[in-house]
Amino acid sequence: MSGIDKRAHRRRKFERQKKLYIFSAIFVAVFLVSGVSAKLLTKTSRPKSINTVTSVSKGSSVMEIAVEKTTVDATEEPQTEATGETAVQTTAETTAAEPETTQARISGSADLTTAGAAPSAPVTETGTEPLTTDVPTTDIPATDAPTTAAPTTAAPTTEAPTDAPAPVKSISTVKGFHKSLVRESRAVDKSYFNDAVFLGDSRQRDCVIYNGLPSSVNYSYVSLSVSTVRTRKVATYNGQKMSPFDALKKNKNFKKVYLMFGTNECGWPSPEGFIKLYSALIDDIRAMNPKAVIYVQSIPPVTKKVSQNSKNGTTKANIDRLNGYILKMADEKGVNYLDVASVMTNSEGYLPNDAAADGIHPNRKYSQIWFHYLETHTSKK
């Protein structure tokens, strides 16, 4: 092979090798670029995954907080006498709660002292008026009272407090002969109540207003109890604010007094303490007007739902028990006992579900049933 041919052969061989090197270099470059790209894609995708998880976690946390907040809000009850009444109160006197669509309970302390003025319709409330559990400041017999004050929000785990005395069965069921129990008689005219005074809690206040008593004096107020009747300045007499008890003292014309207490005292640790203050109130009313006819009324029932879910002692067991003590007190004090609960109680001993939107305050229909009982149960003494 000549020198020229050898050079041509080496040149072609070099060109082939050059192409092979270039192709190999391109292949390696592509491989490296692909690897690097895959790593970059992996790195960039990881933060997105982490952010997604974090977002879900944060979302779950927010949801949990929202649920927790809703749960807490649901357990808080406005003071509207439960409760609450008004509830309820609220309604407490409560509400356990007393939302009512058409006939709601009355709140506030509007004065009804103007003779002949027709009372306005009850004001609708959306809240519940919780029943108060004011513990009297006077001494309570130590037999049933705990060493510490009764908490205002403690709920009995059962219908009757574990430390409460057993109900007085023969009295709470109003069986047998009781000299204080007013028997049924011919219905009186509404004018019979023109010289009457009504002193008590919001259930009685509602009853007076629903029945439009024109000339009666209504000293019944939300959350009023035997421990606050002398101190709460919610009554108005001659334009001045004073306690219902003081307003009653200034009223010289009353000849009949209708008393309604006990619902707000259901959570008290000692029924004897309640009766002690109730008896003292009766004695003082007698001192004001010895000739006045005094009526004490039984505590109206509550619905089964309210009784089972009460957080302030407003249960059927406690109501029956206190009614027994009230009847016994009436026998001993020589005043008239009106068993108004008997016309508002179903076969199980509860307030019917249709009787009160909040399960505590009787609506207009049942307030009229209540008042008809008063018209047909009057004392001659």
PDB file of C-alpha atoms in Angstrom, residues 77-99 104-110 125 127-134 152 198-209 218-229 232 234 244 258-268 274 297-302 306 310-314 319 356 358-362 370:
ATOM      1  CA  GLU A  77     -76.321  28.531  78.932  1.00  0.00           C
ATOM      2  CA  PRO A  78     -77.464  32.089  79.057  1.00  0.00           C
ATOM      3  CA  GLN A  79     -79.114  33.492  82.117  1.00  0.00           C
ATOM      4  CA  THR A  80     -82.571  33.999  80.856  1.00  0.00           C
ATOM      5  CA  GLU A  81     -84.938  32.377  86.179  1.00  0.00           C
ATOM      6  CA  ALA A  82     -83.471  27.015  83.409  1.00  0.00           C
ATOM      7  CA  THR A  83     -81.667  27.989  82.182  1.00  0.00           C
ATOM      8  CA  GLY A  84     -82.237  29.814  81.970  1.00  0.00           C
ATOM      9  CA  GLU A  85     -86.271  30.292  84.074  1.00  0.00           C
ATOM     10  CA  THR A  86     -84.801  31.603  81.254  1.00  0.00           C
ATOM     11  CA  ALA A  87     -83.703  29.303  79.919  1.00  0.00           C
ATOM     12  CA  VAL A  88     -84.815  28.940  79.650  1.00  0.00           C
ATOM     13  CA  GLN A  89     -83.537  30.707  82.093  1.00  0.00           C
ATOM     14  CA  THR A  90     -81.613  32.342  80.482  1.00  0.00           C
ATOM     15  CA  THR A  91     -84.694  31.053  81.529  1.00  0.00           C
ATOM     16  CA  ALA A  92     -82.725  29.719  84.114  1.00  0.00           C
ATOM     17  CA  GLU A  93     -85.883  31.469  87.120  1.00  0.00           C
ATOM     18  CA  THR A  94     -84.268  29.933  83.024  1.00  0.00           C
ATOM     19  CA  THR A  95     -84.117  28.069  80.558  1.00  0.00           C
ATOM     20  CA  ALA A  96     -83.021  25.099  81.049  1.00  0.00           C
ATOM     21  CA  ALA A  97     -84.035  26.831  78.205  1.00  0.00           C
ATOM     22  CA  GLU A  98     -87.023  28.207  76.936  1.00  0.00           C
ATOM     23  CA  PRO A  99     -87.210  28.896  73.264  1.00  0.00           C
ATOM     24  CA  ALA A 104     -92.697  32.610  75.109  1.00  0.00           C
ATOM     25  CA  ARG A 105     -92.178  33.475  78.739  1.00  0.00           C
ATOM     26  CA  ILE A 106     -91.911  36.958  80.091  1.00  0.00           C
ATOM     27  CA  SER A 107     -88.651  38.527  81.228  1.00  0.00           C
ATOM     28  CA  GLY A 108     -87.725  41.724  82.999  1.00  0.00           C
ATOM     29  CA  SER A 109     -89.568  43.419  85.779  1.00  0.00           C
ATOM     30  CA  ALA A 110     -92.280  45.599  84.243  1.00  0.00           C
ATOM     31  CA  GLU A 125     -87.488  35.608  74.100  1.00  0.00           C
ATOM     32  CA  GLY A 127     -82.958  32.346  75.088  1.00  0.00           C
ATOM     33  CA  THR A 128     -83.451  30.210  78.068  1.00  0.00           C
ATOM     34  CA  GLU A 129     -83.685  31.462  81.504  1.00  0.00           C
ATOM     35  CA  PRO A 130     -81.683  29.234  83.776  1.00  0.00           C
ATOM     36  CA  LEU A 131     -83.070  28.706  87.183  1.00  0.00           C
ATOM     37  CA  THR A 132     -81.130  30.328  89.928  1.00  0.00           C
ATOM     38  CA  THR A 133     -79.829  28.402  92.876  1.00  0.00           C
ATOM     39  CA  ASP A 134     -79.458  31.248  95.343  1.00  0.00           C
ATOM     40  CA  THR A 152     -74.638  27.313  91.156  1.00  0.00           C
ATOM     41  CA  PHE A 198     -99.158  38.067  93.602  1.00  0.00           C
ATOM     42  CA  LEU A 199     -95.692  37.540  95.014  1.00  0.00           C
ATOM     43  CA  GLY A 200     -93.347  35.005  93.436  1.00  0.00           C
ATOM     44  CA  ASP A 201     -91.252  33.948  90.473  1.00  0.00           C
ATOM     45  CA  SER A 202     -91.621  34.278  86.700  1.00  0.00           C
ATOM     46  CA  ARG A 203     -94.087  31.399  86.292  1.00  0.00           C
ATOM     47  CA  GLN A 204     -96.618  33.278  88.421  1.00  0.00           C
ATOM     48  CA  ARG A 205     -95.717  36.527  86.687  1.00  0.00           C
ATOM     49  CA  ASP A 206     -96.554  34.921  83.333  1.00  0.00           C
ATOM     50  CA  CYS A 207     -99.828  33.526  84.679  1.00  0.00           C
ATOM     51  CA  VAL A 208    -100.979  36.953  85.882  1.00  0.00           C
ATOM     52  CA  ILE A 209    -100.126  38.632  82.585  1.00  0.00           C
ATOM     53  CA  ASN A 218     -98.091  41.661  90.444  1.00  0.00           C
ATOM     54  CA  TYR A 219     -94.906  41.458  92.528  1.00  0.00           C
ATOM     55  CA  SER A 220     -93.635  38.369  90.738  1.00  0.00           C
ATOM     56  CA  TYR A 221     -90.308  38.581  88.944  1.00  0.00           C
ATOM     57  CA  VAL A 222     -87.739  36.569  87.041  1.00  0.00           C
ATOM     58  CA  SER A 223     -85.482  34.472  89.295  1.00  0.00           C
ATOM     59  CA  LEU A 224     -87.121  35.724  92.486  1.00  0.00           C
ATOM     60  CA  SER A 225     -86.685  33.381  95.457  1.00  0.00           C
ATOM     61  CA  VAL A 226     -87.416  33.429  99.181  1.00  0.00           C
ATOM     62  CA  SER A 227     -83.821  34.538  99.742  1.00  0.00           C
ATOM     63  CA  THR A 228     -83.989  37.516  97.330  1.00  0.00           C
ATOM     64  CA  VAL A 229     -87.591  38.719  97.758  1.00  0.00           C
ATOM     65  CA  ARG A 232     -83.718  42.546  94.872  1.00  0.00           C
ATOM     66  CA  VAL A 234     -87.075  44.946  90.917  1.00  0.00           C
ATOM     67  CA  PRO A 244     -91.042  43.185  96.203  1.00  0.00           C
ATOM     68  CA  TYR A 258    -100.814  34.472  96.374  1.00  0.00           C
ATOM     69  CA  LEU A 259     -97.309  33.111  96.943  1.00  0.00           C
ATOM     70  CA  MET A 260     -95.330  31.056  94.426  1.00  0.00           C
ATOM     71  CA  PHE A 261     -91.797  29.986  95.363  1.00  0.00           C
ATOM     72  CA  GLY A 262     -89.722  26.827  95.111  1.00  0.00           C
ATOM     73  CA  THR A 263     -88.601  26.284  91.524  1.00  0.00           C
ATOM     74  CA  ASN A 264     -85.528  28.464  91.919  1.00  0.00           C
ATOM     75  CA  GLU A 265     -84.787  26.814  95.247  1.00  0.00           C
ATOM     76  CA  CYS A 266     -84.846  23.207  93.948  1.00  0.00           C
ATOM     77  CA  GLY A 267     -81.046  23.099  93.881  1.00  0.00           C
ATOM     78  CA  TRP A 268     -80.607  24.237  97.471  1.00  0.00           C
ATOM     79  CA  PHE A 274     -86.008  26.951 102.150  1.00  0.00           C
ATOM     80  CA  GLN A 297     -99.162  27.344  95.706  1.00  0.00           C
ATOM     81  CA  SER A 298     -97.457  24.085  94.851  1.00  0.00           C
ATOM     82  CA  ILE A 299     -94.466  24.240  92.521  1.00  0.00           C
ATOM     83  CA  PRO A 300     -95.585  23.568  88.922  1.00  0.00           C
ATOM     84  CA  PRO A 301     -94.032  20.512  87.253  1.00  0.00           C
ATOM     85  CA  VAL A 302     -91.427  20.537  84.473  1.00  0.00           C
ATOM     86  CA  VAL A 306     -86.010  19.138  81.610  1.00  0.00           C
ATOM     87  CA  SER A 310     -81.404  19.592  84.653  1.00  0.00           C
ATOM     88  CA  LYS A 311     -78.093  21.023  85.830  1.00  0.00           C
ATOM     89  CA  ASN A 312     -79.507  23.059  88.696  1.00  0.00           C
ATOM     90  CA  GLY A 313     -81.673  20.562  90.554  1.00  0.00           C
ATOM     91  CA  THR A 314     -84.963  21.345  88.805  1.00  0.00           C
ATOM     92  CA  ILE A 319     -90.150  19.403  93.009  1.00  0.00           C
ATOM     93  CA  ALA A 356     -94.212  24.931  77.612  1.00  0.00           C
ATOM     94  CA  ASP A 358     -88.855  25.509  77.272  1.00  0.00           C
ATOM     95  CA  GLY A 359     -90.315  22.733  79.414  1.00  0.00           C
ATOM     96  CA  ILE A 360     -90.561  25.054  82.447  1.00  0.00           C
ATOM     97  CA  HIS A 361     -92.808  28.093  81.906  1.00  0.00           C
ATOM     98  CA  PRO A 362     -96.441  27.177  81.139  1.00  0.00           C
ATOM     99  CA  TRP A 370    -103.783  27.372  86.144  1.00  0.00           C
TER     100      TRP A 370
END
